[in-house]
Amino acid sequence: MRRFLDGPAASIVVGMFWLPPAAAATDRSRLVAGLALACVTGAAMVLRRRLPAGAPLLAAGATIAGSVLGVCQDPMLAAAWCLYPLAVARADRTRTIVLVLAGLLTALATVTAVPGEGASGAGQRLTLAVAAVGVSWLLGTAVGRQIAAAREAERARVQLAVARDVHDVVGHALGVISAEAGVTRSLADATEQELRDTLAGVESHARRALE
């Protein structure tokens, strides 16, 4: 279901933050550039799971270029959307101090992004961009660490189950081998055939335990 959200999310971002300013451009070259950059942004959002490292860079680069040309008003929402899978994948490599600094910066940007009377459009968009990217990274890291913890717990459960199986099989085989050897040793008048049969049983149980 998460994969089906990428298309609608890309349509919303492109439709709200790219098409209106691109359509308002008076220069034809800016219009073409805006549409091309909008397509790159939409493709990056759709392919974010296949290109977890490249999609955020494509989306951020296209957004910055579109903002410079005046054909984009996206406060890095596309880049934040593309950054989430990368944060999930790199969660176990992210240090706690980095997360704390990112959280403080995100909180500061979120508070600063509240509209004020003297806030400029560019500054407002910059603080919103920092907040969006920070929230995406922190949320993705939290989810990624939960997934890693669940996988580690499942791996430990499987290893414990295998250890129990090996213990039961090997313990049973060693018990049978010990019993057969003890009974045969206690028989003073055991024939050669009985000894051979006992050794064959010991060999069979040992081979099963090794397998």
XYZ file of C-alpha atoms in Angstrom:
211
model
C 0.000 0.000 0.000
C 2.890 2.379 0.701
C 4.042 2.086 -2.906
C 0.660 3.244 -4.201
C 0.980 6.462 -2.166
C 4.012 7.666 -4.119
C 2.031 8.479 -7.265
C -0.704 10.544 -5.557
C 1.895 12.305 -3.392
C 3.924 13.243 -6.479
C 0.778 14.521 -8.217
C -0.154 16.671 -5.216
C 3.320 18.199 -4.858
C 3.707 18.874 -8.575
C 0.157 20.180 -8.910
C 0.353 22.512 -5.925
C 3.938 23.766 -5.939
C 5.143 23.403 -9.541
C 2.367 23.853 -12.076
C 0.921 27.209 -10.867
C 4.248 29.110 -10.801
C 5.389 27.426 -14.010
C 2.153 28.375 -15.763
C 2.563 31.969 -14.569
C 6.031 32.239 -16.111
C 6.103 34.750 -18.963
C 9.274 33.351 -20.503
C 8.837 30.219 -22.603
C 12.237 28.856 -21.633
C 11.367 29.135 -17.946
C 8.069 27.360 -18.603
C 9.823 24.469 -20.351
C 12.489 24.290 -17.635
C 9.821 24.316 -14.933
C 7.886 21.496 -16.533
C 11.049 19.442 -17.017
C 12.130 19.950 -13.415
C 8.604 19.097 -12.249
C 8.817 15.805 -14.148
C 12.188 15.060 -12.543
C 10.743 15.775 -9.096
C 7.699 13.574 -9.699
C 9.857 10.735 -11.021
C 12.135 10.964 -7.978
C 9.133 10.744 -5.635
C 7.748 7.710 -7.463
C 11.133 5.944 -7.605
C 12.218 6.792 -4.065
C 12.192 3.143 -2.926
C 14.172 1.912 -5.925
C 16.678 4.775 -5.661
C 16.864 5.525 -1.924
C 20.149 7.426 -2.192
C 19.622 9.150 -5.553
C 15.978 10.186 -5.264
C 16.497 12.750 -2.454
C 19.377 14.339 -4.342
C 17.337 14.547 -7.553
C 14.333 16.021 -5.774
C 16.409 18.519 -3.798
C 18.425 19.583 -6.859
C 15.314 20.032 -8.988
C 13.576 21.980 -6.206
C 16.531 24.322 -5.718
C 16.868 24.888 -9.469
C 13.133 25.520 -9.790
C 13.197 27.983 -6.885
C 16.090 29.885 -8.454
C 14.199 30.077 -11.763
C 11.016 31.122 -9.981
C 8.956 28.173 -11.239
C 8.740 26.244 -7.939
C 7.298 27.019 -4.517
C 7.942 23.625 -2.911
C 9.464 23.922 0.607
C 11.433 20.700 0.088
C 8.395 18.467 0.617
C 9.414 16.313 -2.354
C 12.947 15.931 -0.997
C 11.566 15.082 2.450
C 9.272 12.457 0.898
C 12.216 10.900 -0.931
C 14.457 11.070 2.142
C 12.232 8.851 4.284
C 13.251 5.431 2.786
C 16.928 6.405 3.040
C 16.470 7.302 6.710
C 14.781 3.952 7.347
C 17.623 2.074 5.641
C 20.412 4.025 7.399
C 18.802 4.115 10.841
C 21.239 1.669 12.442
C 24.220 3.747 11.220
C 22.941 7.053 12.605
C 24.491 8.067 15.916
C 22.419 9.380 18.791
C 24.194 12.745 18.866
C 23.285 13.321 15.222
C 19.653 12.543 15.986
C 19.663 14.931 18.942
C 21.127 17.745 16.849
C 18.686 17.035 14.034
C 15.799 17.046 16.504
C 16.869 20.385 17.999
C 17.309 21.933 14.554
C 13.943 20.585 13.428
C 12.210 21.898 16.530
C 13.815 25.309 16.057
C 12.838 25.405 12.395
C 9.294 24.323 13.201
C 8.864 27.117 15.736
C 10.499 29.677 13.448
C 8.318 28.603 10.522
C 5.177 29.913 12.220
C 3.941 32.750 9.986
C 4.727 36.197 11.319
C 4.049 39.711 10.177
C 7.619 40.385 9.131
C 8.450 36.992 7.719
C 9.659 36.977 4.126
C 8.613 34.365 1.619
C 12.121 33.033 1.042
C 12.940 32.827 4.751
C 9.607 31.212 5.510
C 10.156 28.610 2.819
C 13.696 27.910 4.044
C 12.577 27.242 7.609
C 9.733 25.059 6.348
C 12.226 23.134 4.212
C 14.505 22.501 7.192
C 11.531 21.395 9.288
C 10.199 19.063 6.576
C 13.568 17.418 5.921
C 14.288 17.093 9.644
C 10.922 15.537 10.440
C 11.317 13.091 7.559
C 14.787 12.035 8.715
C 13.802 11.680 12.378
C 10.624 9.756 11.594
C 12.387 7.458 9.143
C 15.212 6.805 11.611
C 12.739 5.942 14.380
C 10.847 3.527 12.129
C 14.086 2.023 10.826
C 15.335 1.323 14.332
C 12.037 -0.324 15.226
C 12.312 -2.534 12.152
C 15.931 -3.412 13.004
C 14.953 -4.290 16.577
C 12.112 -6.504 15.339
C 14.435 -8.283 12.910
C 17.023 -8.826 15.638
C 14.367 -10.262 17.950
C 13.169 -12.606 15.191
C 16.753 -13.668 14.455
C 17.341 -14.405 18.144
C 14.093 -16.393 18.308
C 15.105 -18.512 15.309
C 18.581 -19.096 16.720
C 17.100 -20.166 20.053
C 14.707 -22.566 18.307
C 17.561 -24.078 16.308
C 19.682 -24.401 19.448
C 16.857 -26.217 21.212
C 16.389 -28.587 18.287
C 20.106 -29.362 18.141
C 20.197 -29.862 21.896
C 17.248 -32.278 21.794
C 18.570 -34.306 18.853
C 22.194 -34.502 20.038
C 21.179 -35.092 23.660
C 18.880 -37.948 22.679
C 21.540 -39.511 20.448
C 24.211 -39.285 23.137
C 21.805 -40.781 25.675
C 21.085 -43.782 23.429
C 24.786 -44.235 22.653
C 25.650 -44.141 26.353
C 22.911 -46.649 27.209
C 23.929 -49.089 24.461
C 27.589 -48.892 25.409
C 26.824 -49.336 29.109
C 24.568 -52.365 28.569
C 27.050 -54.054 26.259
C 29.958 -53.424 28.654
C 27.980 -54.989 31.513
C 27.468 -58.244 29.577
C 30.479 -60.408 30.359
C 29.492 -63.152 27.913
C 28.562 -60.905 24.970
C 29.264 -62.512 21.621
C 31.159 -60.884 18.810
C 27.941 -60.401 16.816
C 26.284 -58.613 19.755
C 29.274 -56.326 20.045
C 29.160 -55.602 16.309
C 25.430 -54.867 16.472
C 25.970 -52.486 19.376
C 28.758 -50.682 17.541
C 26.542 -50.440 14.453
C 23.787 -48.849 16.561
C 26.251 -46.442 18.132
C 27.542 -45.495 14.675
C 24.012 -44.978 13.338
C 22.954 -42.715 16.225
C 26.199 -40.730 16.003
C 25.751 -40.209 12.252
C 22.157 -38.964 12.747
C 23.293 -36.562 15.443
C 26.039 -35.197 13.164
C 23.565 -34.738 10.319
